[in-house]
CSV table of C-alpha atoms and ligand atoms in Angstrom, one decimal:
chain,number,residue,atom,x,y,z
A,1,MET,CA,-3.0,26.1,-2.0
A,2,HIS,CA,-4.4,22.6,-1.6
A,3,ASN,CA,-1.3,21.1,0.0
A,4,LYS,CA,-1.3,23.5,3.0
A,5,THR,CA,-2.1,22.1,6.4
A,6,LEU,CA,-4.8,23.7,8.6
A,7,SER,CA,-2.2,25.8,10.5
A,8,GLU,CA,-0.6,27.0,7.3
A,9,LEU,CA,-4.0,27.9,5.9
A,10,SER,CA,-4.9,29.7,9.0
A,11,THR,CA,-1.6,31.7,9.0
A,12,ALA,CA,-2.1,32.6,5.3
A,13,LEU,CA,-5.6,33.8,6.0
A,14,GLN,CA,-4.5,35.9,9.0
A,15,ASN,CA,-1.7,37.3,6.8
A,16,LYS,CA,-4.1,38.2,4.0
A,17,GLU,CA,-2.2,36.0,1.5
A,18,PHE,CA,-5.7,35.1,0.2
A,19,SER,CA,-9.2,35.6,1.6
A,20,SER,CA,-11.5,32.9,2.7
A,21,GLU,CA,-13.7,33.6,-0.3
A,22,GLU,CA,-10.8,33.0,-2.7
A,23,LEU,CA,-9.7,29.8,-0.8
A,24,THR,CA,-13.4,28.6,-0.9
A,25,ARG,CA,-13.7,29.3,-4.6
A,26,TYR,CA,-10.5,27.5,-5.2
A,27,PHE,CA,-11.7,24.3,-3.5
A,28,LEU,CA,-15.1,24.6,-5.1
A,29,GLY,CA,-13.2,24.7,-8.4
A,30,ARG,CA,-11.3,21.6,-7.6
A,31,ILE,CA,-14.6,19.8,-6.8
A,32,LYS,CA,-16.0,21.0,-10.1
A,33,GLN,CA,-13.0,19.8,-11.9
A,34,HIS,CA,-12.4,16.4,-10.3
A,35,ASP,CA,-15.5,15.2,-8.6
A,36,GLN,CA,-17.2,13.9,-11.7
A,37,SER,CA,-14.7,11.1,-11.8
A,38,LEU,CA,-14.6,10.6,-8.0
A,39,ASN,CA,-18.3,11.0,-6.9
A,40,SER,CA,-17.1,11.9,-3.4
A,41,PHE,CA,-19.7,14.6,-2.8
A,42,ILE,CA,-23.5,14.0,-2.7
A,43,THR,CA,-24.3,17.7,-2.4
A,44,VAL,CA,-22.1,20.7,-2.9
A,45,THR,CA,-23.3,23.8,-1.0
A,46,GLU,CA,-21.7,26.4,-3.1
A,47,ASP,CA,-24.0,29.3,-2.1
A,48,LEU,CA,-23.8,28.6,1.6
A,49,ALA,CA,-20.0,28.1,1.4
A,50,LEU,CA,-19.5,31.4,-0.3
A,51,ALA,CA,-21.8,33.2,2.3
A,52,GLN,CA,-20.0,31.5,5.2
A,53,ALA,CA,-16.6,32.5,3.5
A,54,GLN,CA,-17.6,36.2,3.3
A,55,ALA,CA,-18.7,36.2,6.9
A,56,ALA,CA,-15.4,34.6,7.9
A,57,ASP,CA,-13.6,37.3,6.0
A,58,GLN,CA,-15.4,40.0,7.9
A,59,GLN,CA,-14.4,38.2,11.2
A,60,ILE,CA,-10.8,38.1,10.1
A,61,ALA,CA,-10.9,41.9,9.1
A,62,ALA,CA,-12.3,42.6,12.5
A,63,GLY,CA,-9.6,40.6,14.3
A,64,GLU,CA,-12.2,38.3,15.8
A,65,SER,CA,-11.1,35.1,14.1
A,66,GLY,CA,-10.1,31.7,15.6
A,67,ALA,CA,-7.7,29.0,14.6
A,68,LEU,CA,-10.1,27.6,11.9
A,69,THR,CA,-12.1,30.7,10.8
A,70,GLY,CA,-12.5,30.7,7.1
A,71,ILE,CA,-11.1,27.2,6.3
A,72,PRO,CA,-13.2,25.0,4.1
A,73,MET,CA,-14.3,21.5,5.1
A,74,ALA,CA,-16.8,18.9,4.2
A,75,GLN,CA,-19.3,17.0,6.3
A,76,LYS,CA,-20.1,13.3,5.9
A,77,ASP,CA,-23.6,13.2,4.7
A,78,ILE,CA,-24.7,11.4,7.9
A,79,PHE,CA,-24.6,14.7,10.0
A,80,CYS,CA,-27.8,16.7,9.9
A,81,THR,CA,-27.2,20.1,8.4
A,82,ASN,CA,-30.1,22.6,8.9
A,83,GLY,CA,-31.8,23.5,5.6
A,84,VAL,CA,-29.4,21.2,3.6
A,85,LYS,CA,-30.3,17.7,2.2
A,86,THR,CA,-29.1,15.0,4.6
A,87,SER,CA,-29.4,11.7,2.8
A,88,CYS,CA,-27.2,9.3,4.7
A,89,GLY,CA,-26.5,7.8,1.2
A,90,SER,CA,-30.0,6.3,1.0
A,91,LYS,CA,-33.0,6.7,-1.3
A,92,MET,CA,-35.0,6.8,2.0
A,93,LEU,CA,-33.6,10.2,2.9
A,94,ASP,CA,-33.1,11.5,-0.6
A,95,ASN,CA,-35.8,14.2,0.0
A,96,PHE,CA,-34.9,14.9,3.7
A,97,ILE,CA,-33.9,18.4,4.4
A,98,ALA,CA,-32.7,18.4,8.0
A,99,PRO,CA,-34.5,20.9,10.2
A,100,TYR,CA,-31.5,21.3,12.6
A,101,ASP,CA,-27.7,21.1,12.8
A,102,ALA,CA,-25.9,18.1,14.4
A,103,THR,CA,-23.8,19.2,17.4
A,104,VAL,CA,-20.6,18.5,15.3
A,105,VAL,CA,-22.0,20.9,12.6
A,106,LYS,CA,-22.9,23.6,15.0
A,107,LYS,CA,-19.3,23.3,16.4
A,108,THR,CA,-17.6,23.6,13.0
A,109,ASN,CA,-19.9,26.4,12.1
A,110,SER,CA,-19.3,28.4,15.3
A,111,ALA,CA,-15.5,27.9,14.7
A,112,GLY,CA,-16.0,29.8,11.5
A,113,MET,CA,-15.4,26.9,9.1
A,114,VAL,CA,-16.8,26.9,5.7
A,115,MET,CA,-18.9,23.9,4.6
A,116,LEU,CA,-18.2,22.9,1.0
A,117,GLY,CA,-20.8,20.2,0.9
A,118,LYS,CA,-21.8,16.7,2.1
A,119,THR,CA,-19.8,13.7,1.3
A,120,ASN,CA,-20.9,10.3,-0.1
A,121,LEU,CA,-21.1,7.2,2.1
A,122,ASP,CA,-22.3,3.7,2.2
A,123,GLU,CA,-26.0,3.7,2.7
A,124,PHE,CA,-26.6,4.4,6.5
A,125,ALA,CA,-22.9,3.8,6.9
A,126,MET,CA,-23.2,0.1,6.3
A,127,GLY,CA,-20.3,-1.2,4.2
A,128,SER,CA,-16.5,-1.2,3.6
A,129,THR,CA,-16.5,0.0,0.0
A,130,ASN,CA,-18.8,2.9,-0.5
A,131,GLU,CA,-20.6,0.8,-3.2
A,132,THR,CA,-23.9,0.6,-1.1
A,133,SER,CA,-24.6,4.3,-1.6
A,134,PHE,CA,-27.8,5.2,-3.4
A,135,TYR,CA,-25.8,7.9,-5.2
A,136,GLY,CA,-23.3,5.4,-6.7
A,137,ALA,CA,-19.8,4.2,-5.8
A,138,VAL,CA,-17.0,6.6,-4.8
A,139,LYS,CA,-13.7,6.0,-6.7
A,140,ASN,CA,-10.3,5.9,-5.0
A,141,PRO,CA,-8.2,8.8,-6.2
A,142,TRP,CA,-5.1,6.5,-6.3
A,143,ASP,CA,-6.7,4.3,-8.9
A,144,LEU,CA,-10.2,5.1,-10.2
A,145,ASN,CA,-11.0,1.4,-10.8
A,146,ARG,CA,-10.7,0.8,-7.0
A,147,VAL,CA,-12.9,1.5,-4.0
A,148,PRO,CA,-11.9,4.2,-1.5
A,149,GLY,CA,-13.2,2.0,1.4
A,150,GLY,CA,-16.2,2.7,3.5
A,151,SER,CA,-18.3,3.9,4.9
A,152,SER,CA,-16.8,7.3,5.0
A,153,GLY,CA,-15.2,6.9,1.6
A,154,GLY,CA,-16.4,10.2,0.2
A,155,SER,CA,-14.7,12.0,2.9
A,156,ALA,CA,-11.5,9.9,2.5
A,157,ALA,CA,-11.4,10.4,-1.3
A,158,ALA,CA,-12.1,14.1,-1.0
A,159,VAL,CA,-9.3,14.7,1.4
A,160,ALA,CA,-6.9,12.4,-0.4
A,161,ALA,CA,-7.6,14.2,-3.8
A,162,ARG,CA,-7.3,17.6,-2.0
A,163,LEU,CA,-10.9,18.6,-2.9
A,164,THR,CA,-11.2,19.8,0.8
A,165,PRO,CA,-8.5,20.3,3.5
A,166,VAL,CA,-10.4,18.2,6.0
A,167,ALA,CA,-13.7,16.3,6.3
A,168,THR,CA,-15.8,14.6,9.1
A,169,GLY,CA,-16.2,10.9,9.3
A,170,THR,CA,-18.1,8.4,11.5
A,171,ASP,CA,-16.8,5.0,12.7
A,172,THR,CA,-19.0,2.2,13.9
A,173,GLY,CA,-16.8,-0.7,13.0
A,174,GLY,CA,-13.9,1.0,11.1
A,175,SER,CA,-15.4,3.6,8.8
A,176,ILE,CA,-13.0,6.3,9.6
A,177,ARG,CA,-9.8,4.2,9.8
A,178,GLN,CA,-10.3,1.8,6.9
A,179,PRO,CA,-11.1,4.4,4.2
A,180,ALA,CA,-8.3,6.5,5.7
A,181,SER,CA,-6.0,3.5,5.2
A,182,LEU,CA,-7.1,2.8,1.7
A,183,CYS,CA,-6.9,6.5,0.5
A,184,GLY,CA,-3.6,7.3,2.3
A,185,ILE,CA,-4.9,9.8,4.8
A,186,THR,CA,-5.0,10.2,8.6
A,187,GLY,CA,-8.2,9.5,10.6
A,188,ILE,CA,-9.0,9.2,14.2
A,189,LYS,CA,-11.9,7.5,15.9
A,190,PRO,CA,-12.1,8.9,19.4
A,191,THR,CA,-13.0,7.1,22.6
A,192,TYR,CA,-16.9,6.4,22.6
A,193,GLY,CA,-18.6,9.5,24.1
A,194,THR,CA,-16.0,12.0,23.1
A,195,VAL,CA,-17.7,13.5,20.0
A,196,SER,CA,-21.5,14.2,20.4
A,197,ARG,CA,-23.8,11.8,18.4
A,198,PHE,CA,-26.6,14.4,18.5
A,199,GLY,CA,-27.8,14.9,14.9
A,200,MET,CA,-25.5,12.2,13.6
A,201,ILE,CA,-27.8,9.7,12.1
A,202,ALA,CA,-27.7,6.5,14.1
A,203,PHE,CA,-26.4,3.2,12.7
A,204,ALA,CA,-25.5,1.3,15.9
A,205,SER,CA,-25.6,3.7,18.8
A,206,SER,CA,-23.4,1.9,21.2
A,207,LEU,CA,-20.6,1.8,18.6
A,208,ASP,CA,-20.9,5.0,16.5
A,209,GLN,CA,-18.5,7.7,17.0
A,210,GLY,CA,-17.6,10.8,14.9
A,211,GLY,CA,-14.1,12.0,14.2
A,212,PRO,CA,-11.9,14.0,11.7
A,213,MET,CA,-10.3,12.8,8.5
A,214,THR,CA,-7.3,14.8,7.6
A,215,ARG,CA,-3.9,14.6,5.9
A,216,THR,CA,-1.9,15.0,9.1
A,217,ALA,CA,-2.1,14.2,12.7
A,218,GLU,CA,-1.7,17.7,13.7
A,219,ASP,CA,-4.7,18.6,11.6
A,220,ALA,CA,-6.6,15.8,13.2
A,221,GLY,CA,-5.8,17.3,16.6
A,222,ILE,CA,-6.9,20.8,15.6
A,223,MET,CA,-10.2,19.4,14.3
A,224,LEU,CA,-10.7,17.2,17.3
A,225,ASN,CA,-10.4,20.4,19.5
A,226,VAL,CA,-13.5,21.7,17.7
A,227,MET,CA,-15.5,18.5,17.3
A,228,ALA,CA,-15.1,17.0,20.8
A,229,GLY,CA,-16.8,17.9,24.1
A,230,PHE,CA,-19.6,17.1,26.4
A,231,ASP,CA,-23.1,17.5,25.0
A,232,GLU,CA,-26.1,17.3,27.1
A,233,LYS,CA,-28.1,16.4,24.0
A,234,ASP,CA,-26.4,13.1,23.7
A,235,SER,CA,-27.0,10.9,26.7
A,236,THR,CA,-23.8,8.9,26.1
A,237,SER,CA,-21.6,11.9,25.9
A,238,TYR,CA,-18.8,11.7,28.4
A,239,GLU,CA,-18.7,14.7,30.9
A,240,LYS,CA,-15.1,15.8,31.3
A,241,GLU,CA,-13.0,18.9,31.0
A,242,ASN,CA,-12.3,20.0,27.4
A,243,GLU,CA,-8.7,19.3,26.4
A,244,ASP,CA,-6.2,20.5,23.9
A,245,TYR,CA,-5.5,17.5,21.7
A,246,THR,CA,-2.5,19.2,20.1
A,247,ARG,CA,-0.7,19.8,23.5
A,248,SER,CA,1.6,16.8,23.3
A,249,LEU,CA,2.2,16.5,19.6
A,250,ASN,CA,6.0,17.2,20.0
A,251,ASP,CA,6.6,15.0,23.0
A,252,SER,CA,9.4,12.5,22.6
A,253,LEU,CA,8.6,8.9,22.1
A,254,ASP,CA,11.7,7.7,24.0
A,255,GLY,CA,10.7,4.7,26.2
A,256,LEU,CA,7.2,4.4,24.5
A,257,LYS,CA,6.0,0.7,24.8
A,258,ILE,CA,4.4,-0.6,21.7
A,259,GLY,CA,2.4,-3.8,21.8
A,260,LEU,CA,2.2,-5.9,18.7
A,261,PRO,CA,-0.8,-8.5,19.0
A,262,LYS,CA,0.3,-11.8,17.6
A,263,GLU,CA,-3.2,-12.3,16.3
A,264,TYR,CA,-2.8,-9.3,14.0
A,265,PHE,CA,0.3,-10.7,12.5
A,266,SER,CA,-0.6,-14.4,11.8
A,267,SER,CA,0.4,-16.2,8.6
A,268,ASP,CA,-2.9,-15.0,7.1
A,269,LEU,CA,-1.6,-11.4,6.9
A,270,ASN,CA,-0.7,-10.4,3.3
A,271,PRO,CA,3.1,-10.4,3.4
A,272,ASP,CA,3.4,-7.1,1.5
A,273,ILE,CA,1.2,-5.4,4.2
A,274,ALA,CA,3.2,-7.2,6.8
A,275,SER,CA,6.4,-5.6,5.5
A,276,VAL,CA,5.0,-2.1,5.4
A,277,ILE,CA,3.9,-2.5,9.0
A,278,ASP,CA,7.3,-4.0,10.0
A,279,ALA,CA,9.1,-1.0,8.5
A,280,ALA,CA,6.8,1.4,10.3
A,281,VAL,CA,7.5,-0.3,13.6
A,282,LYS,CA,11.2,-0.1,13.0
A,283,GLU,CA,10.8,3.6,12.4
A,284,TYR,CA,9.2,3.8,15.9
A,285,GLU,CA,12.2,1.9,17.3
A,286,LYS,CA,14.5,4.6,15.9
A,287,LEU,CA,12.3,7.2,17.7
A,288,GLY,CA,13.0,5.4,20.9
A,289,ALA,CA,10.1,3.0,21.3
A,290,THR,CA,10.4,-0.5,22.6
A,291,ILE,CA,8.4,-3.4,21.1
A,292,LYS,CA,6.6,-6.2,22.9
A,293,GLU,CA,4.6,-9.1,21.5
A,294,ILE,CA,1.1,-9.2,23.1
A,295,SER,CA,-2.0,-11.3,22.7
A,296,LEU,CA,-5.6,-10.3,22.2
A,297,PRO,CA,-6.9,-13.8,22.4
A,298,ASN,CA,-10.5,-13.0,21.4
A,299,THR,CA,-9.8,-11.0,18.2
A,300,GLY,CA,-11.3,-13.8,16.1
A,301,LEU,CA,-14.6,-13.3,17.8
A,302,SER,CA,-14.9,-9.6,17.0
A,303,ILE,CA,-16.4,-10.0,13.5
A,304,PRO,CA,-19.2,-12.4,14.6
A,305,ALA,CA,-19.9,-10.3,17.7
A,306,TYR,CA,-20.0,-7.0,15.8
A,307,TYR,CA,-22.2,-8.5,13.0
A,308,VAL,CA,-24.8,-9.4,15.6
A,309,ILE,CA,-24.6,-6.2,17.7
A,310,ALA,CA,-24.4,-3.7,14.8
A,311,PRO,CA,-27.4,-5.1,12.9
A,312,ALA,CA,-29.5,-5.5,16.1
A,313,GLU,CA,-29.0,-1.8,16.9
A,314,CYS,CA,-29.6,-0.8,13.3
A,315,SER,CA,-32.8,-2.7,13.1
A,316,SER,CA,-34.1,-0.7,16.0
A,317,ASN,CA,-32.7,2.6,14.9
A,318,LEU,CA,-34.0,2.4,11.3
A,319,SER,CA,-37.5,1.5,12.4
A,320,ARG,CA,-38.2,5.3,12.6
A,321,MET,CA,-37.9,5.3,8.8
A,322,ASP,CA,-41.4,4.2,8.1
A,323,GLY,CA,-42.8,6.4,5.4
A,324,VAL,CA,-44.9,8.4,7.8
A,325,ARG,CA,-43.0,11.1,9.5
A,326,PHE,CA,-40.1,11.9,7.2
A,327,GLY,CA,-38.2,10.5,4.2
A,328,TYR,CA,-39.5,8.3,1.4
A,329,ARG,CA,-43.2,7.3,1.1
A,330,CYS,CA,-44.5,4.9,-1.5
A,331,GLU,CA,-47.2,5.9,-4.0
A,332,ASP,CA,-50.8,5.2,-3.2
A,333,PRO,CA,-50.6,2.9,-0.1
A,334,LYS,CA,-53.5,0.7,0.3
A,335,ASN,CA,-53.4,0.5,4.1
A,336,LEU,CA,-50.9,1.2,6.9
A,337,ASP,CA,-49.1,-2.1,6.5
A,338,ASP,CA,-48.7,-1.5,2.9
A,339,LEU,CA,-47.4,1.9,3.5
A,340,TYR,CA,-44.8,0.6,5.9
A,341,SER,CA,-43.7,-2.3,3.9
A,342,ARG,CA,-43.6,-0.7,0.4
A,343,SER,CA,-41.9,2.6,1.8
A,344,ARG,CA,-39.3,0.5,3.4
A,345,GLY,CA,-39.0,-2.1,0.7
A,346,GLU,CA,-38.7,0.4,-2.1
A,347,ALA,CA,-36.3,2.8,-0.4
A,348,PHE,CA,-33.8,0.7,1.5
A,349,GLY,CA,-30.9,-1.0,-0.4
A,350,GLU,CA,-30.0,-4.6,-0.2
A,351,GLU,CA,-27.3,-4.3,2.5
A,352,VAL,CA,-29.5,-2.3,4.8
A,353,LYS,CA,-32.3,-4.8,4.4
A,354,ARG,CA,-30.0,-7.7,5.0
A,355,ARG,CA,-28.7,-6.1,8.3
A,356,ILE,CA,-32.4,-5.2,9.5
A,357,MET,CA,-33.3,-8.8,9.0
A,358,ILE,CA,-30.3,-10.2,10.8
A,359,GLY,CA,-30.8,-7.7,13.6
A,360,ALA,CA,-34.6,-8.3,14.1
A,361,TYR,CA,-33.8,-12.1,14.1
A,362,ALA,CA,-31.1,-11.8,16.6
A,363,LEU,CA,-33.3,-9.7,18.9
A,364,SER,CA,-36.4,-11.9,18.6
A,365,ALA,CA,-37.7,-13.6,21.7
A,366,GLY,CA,-36.5,-17.1,20.8
A,367,TYR,CA,-33.0,-16.1,19.8
A,368,TYR,CA,-32.1,-13.1,22.0
A,369,ASP,CA,-30.1,-15.2,24.5
A,370,ALA,CA,-28.4,-17.3,21.8
A,371,TYR,CA,-27.2,-14.4,19.7
A,372,TYR,CA,-27.5,-11.0,21.1
A,373,LEU,CA,-26.7,-11.8,24.7
A,374,LYS,CA,-23.9,-14.0,23.7
A,375,ALA,CA,-22.4,-11.2,21.4
A,376,GLN,CA,-22.6,-8.8,24.4
A,377,GLN,CA,-20.7,-11.4,26.5
A,378,ILE,CA,-18.0,-11.6,23.8
A,379,ARG,CA,-17.9,-7.8,23.7
A,380,ARG,CA,-16.9,-7.9,27.4
A,381,LEU,CA,-14.2,-10.5,26.8
A,382,ILE,CA,-12.8,-8.3,24.0
A,383,SER,CA,-12.6,-5.2,26.3
A,384,GLU,CA,-10.9,-7.3,28.9
A,385,ASP,CA,-8.3,-8.4,26.4
A,386,PHE,CA,-7.4,-4.7,25.7
A,387,LYS,CA,-7.5,-3.9,29.5
A,388,THR,CA,-4.8,-6.7,30.1
A,389,ALA,CA,-2.8,-5.5,27.1
A,390,PHE,CA,-2.8,-1.9,28.3
A,391,SER,CA,-1.4,-2.9,31.7
A,392,ASP,CA,1.7,-3.6,29.8
A,393,VAL,CA,2.0,-1.4,26.8
A,394,ASP,CA,1.2,2.3,26.0
A,395,VAL,CA,-0.2,1.8,22.5
A,396,ILE,CA,-1.1,-1.2,20.3
A,397,MET,CA,-0.1,-1.2,16.6
A,398,GLY,CA,-1.0,-3.3,13.5
A,399,PRO,CA,-2.5,-3.0,10.1
A,400,THR,CA,-5.7,-1.1,9.7
A,401,SER,CA,-7.0,-3.3,6.9
A,402,PRO,CA,-6.0,-6.8,5.7
A,403,SER,CA,-5.7,-5.5,2.1
A,404,THR,CA,-5.1,-2.4,0.0
A,405,ALA,CA,-8.0,-0.9,-1.9
A,406,PHE,CA,-9.8,-3.6,-3.9
A,407,LYS,CA,-11.3,-3.2,-7.3
A,408,LEU,CA,-14.8,-1.9,-7.7
A,409,GLY,CA,-17.2,-4.8,-7.6
A,410,GLU,CA,-14.5,-7.2,-6.4
A,411,LEU,CA,-16.2,-7.9,-3.0
A,412,SER,CA,-19.8,-6.7,-3.8
A,413,ASP,CA,-20.4,-8.6,-7.0
A,414,ASP,CA,-20.2,-12.2,-5.7
A,415,ASN,CA,-23.1,-11.7,-3.4
A,416,ASP,CA,-21.2,-13.1,-0.5
A,417,PRO,CA,-21.4,-10.3,2.1
A,418,THR,CA,-19.1,-12.2,4.6
A,419,SER,CA,-16.0,-11.5,2.3
A,420,MET,CA,-16.7,-7.9,2.8
A,421,TYR,CA,-17.4,-8.3,6.5
A,422,LEU,CA,-13.9,-9.9,7.0
A,423,GLU,CA,-12.3,-6.6,5.9
A,424,ASP,CA,-13.3,-5.2,9.3
A,425,ILE,CA,-11.1,-7.8,11.2
A,426,TYR,CA,-8.7,-5.3,12.7
A,427,THR,CA,-11.1,-2.4,13.4
A,428,THR,CA,-14.4,-3.7,14.9
A,429,SER,CA,-12.9,-4.8,18.2
A,430,VAL,CA,-11.8,-1.2,18.9
A,431,ASN,CA,-15.5,-0.1,18.6
A,432,LEU,CA,-16.7,-3.1,20.6
A,433,ALA,CA,-14.3,-2.0,23.4
A,434,GLY,CA,-15.1,1.8,23.0
A,435,LEU,CA,-11.4,2.6,22.6
A,436,PRO,CA,-9.7,5.3,20.4
A,437,GLY,CA,-8.1,4.1,17.2
A,438,MET,CA,-6.3,5.9,14.4
A,439,SER,CA,-5.0,5.1,11.0
A,440,ILE,CA,-2.0,6.9,9.4
A,441,PRO,CA,-0.4,6.3,6.1
A,442,ALA,CA,2.7,4.1,6.5
A,443,GLY,CA,3.7,2.9,3.0
A,444,GLN,CA,2.4,1.7,-0.3
A,445,VAL,CA,2.0,-1.7,-2.0
A,446,ASN,CA,1.9,-1.5,-5.8
A,447,GLY,CA,1.2,2.2,-5.7
A,448,MET,CA,-1.7,1.8,-3.2
A,449,PRO,CA,-1.6,3.2,0.3
A,450,VAL,CA,-1.3,1.1,3.4
A,451,GLY,CA,-2.5,2.4,6.8
A,452,LEU,CA,-0.8,1.7,10.2
A,453,GLN,CA,-3.4,1.4,13.0
A,454,LEU,CA,-2.7,2.8,16.4
A,455,ILE,CA,-5.0,1.8,19.2
A,456,GLY,CA,-4.8,3.7,22.5
A,457,ASN,CA,-6.3,3.3,26.0
A,458,TYR,CA,-9.5,5.2,26.9
A,459,PHE,CA,-9.2,8.9,26.4
A,460,GLN,CA,-5.6,8.7,25.1
A,461,GLU,CA,-6.3,10.6,21.9
A,462,ALA,CA,-3.7,13.3,22.6
A,463,LYS,CA,-1.1,10.5,23.1
A,464,LEU,CA,-2.2,8.8,19.9
A,465,LEU,CA,-1.9,12.0,18.0
A,466,ASN,CA,1.6,12.5,19.5
A,467,ILE,CA,2.7,9.1,18.4
A,468,ALA,CA,1.2,9.7,14.8
A,469,HIS,CA,2.7,13.2,14.6
A,470,GLN,CA,6.2,11.9,15.5
A,471,PHE,CA,6.0,9.4,12.7
A,472,GLN,CA,4.9,12.0,10.3
A,473,GLN,CA,7.8,14.2,11.3
A,474,ALA,CA,10.1,11.4,10.3
A,475,THR,CA,8.5,10.0,7.2
A,476,ASP,CA,6.6,11.5,4.3
A,477,TRP,CA,3.8,8.9,3.5
A,478,HIS,CA,1.2,11.4,4.6
A,479,GLN,CA,2.4,13.9,2.0
A,480,GLN,CA,2.0,11.6,-1.0
A,481,THR,CA,-0.6,13.0,-3.4
A,482,PRO,CA,-2.3,10.7,-6.0
A,483,ALA,CA,-1.2,11.4,-9.6
A,484,GLY,CA,-3.8,13.5,-11.3
A,485,PHE,CA,-4.6,15.5,-8.3
A,486,LYS,CA,-1.3,17.2,-7.7
A,487,GLU,CA,-1.5,20.3,-9.9
A,488,GLU,CA,-3.0,23.6,-8.7
A,489,HIS,CA,-5.9,24.1,-11.0
Q,501,LIG,N1,-17.6,-1.8,7.5
Q,501,LIG,C1,-18.4,-1.9,8.8
Q,501,LIG,C2,-19.7,-2.2,8.5
Q,501,LIG,O1,-20.1,-2.4,7.3
Q,501,LIG,C3,-18.2,-0.6,9.5
Q,501,LIG,C4,-19.1,0.5,9.0
Q,501,LIG,C5,-18.9,1.7,9.9
Q,501,LIG,O2,-18.0,1.8,10.8
Q,501,LIG,N2,-19.9,2.6,9.7
Q,501,LIG,O3,-20.6,-2.2,9.3
């Protein structure tokens, strides 16, 4: 049951091979069986899931169901869910029961999907390992001594281990693509403005974008059909016609022009990862694509620019967490200043504090021009690099991440955050430019998955999904299941 794609599950539900309640109980059972070792869920919403499943079964019986009615899913615990704890991986929001649904949650609910629970993440989505979560690290299902990537590591691990057919993620600098890569699943970060940010707890508002984490590109397209769309509650939501993201999955790739940025394939790239990416590109050549070397000359500036802009925006966004209105409040505050500083000091973790401090510094009167303004100028240069590249090629390809999943503690224990920041080298520039990016499983190194990144021009999600789907028709990397999670329970 757990290997079926969304459309297979949908057909099985329509044909009454099993009910949504049976399917939901099956996945809840897998979570019970496996999640003690993975820690991919913060909250399992069993009662809600069963109630939603029963409602879905009634809809199916009445012939009123849609493509996703009755199919279980998981929400990253950054999306507000009415009446359900929404922690964002932080002690600050450990007691926060959201009073409303995020637009994404509203949409999956009205599509009739069943929410199994809320998945673990780095605190406020800041991290690349999932180790900054207040609820403890998530383990990679391919090797429990390794990280699943971050920040959407709970979603990636849960999908890879088949604890849920699909999950949502968010990506500010790589948090859908990098954990997808490290866990061997498919993830797409759409063009900025495609998926509503309403009710998605803000990290860096000009970079954050929600998207699906799935096993296949087809599933990602089906999910994006539900998640995307203009929302008047999000002032940066892009107003355009709804589209069917699955419409061109089967188009031929004959004549597709692929750009390989020379900066992504420098001598620094791990040779094992490079050979996986080379093999994937060769597969595309067999499918009719042509390859061109391109240059994204400002790639090296993306990490410094991102790690000024993202902290600057987070220092502003997180100021609302002050111990007054919601979230954690310290015991017996002496006065207002004490209330603010102890509530924030006691409830935020180290990485979040580090970023708030960097951001507040970069935005302060004396340093604004030197850091924040400069970073914004670099951001423009990075966008221009992509613009030039896309006048020549249809899609850009390269590795998603410079390494496979690292050992728990490997990057976090040495107290040198820059080694972790460097993991984002291939992903952050896509957010800075606001472009769509995707990661698909493309091979393995020493038994650990490697992701191929596909970067498209603005609003080319359907094209990216087509390019990914064609690869998945020709290869079976996306079908690999980690040992220990293969059996039906
Ligand atoms: N790893 C990056 C960071 O730590 C990206 C996180 C994200 O996309 N939410 O900021």
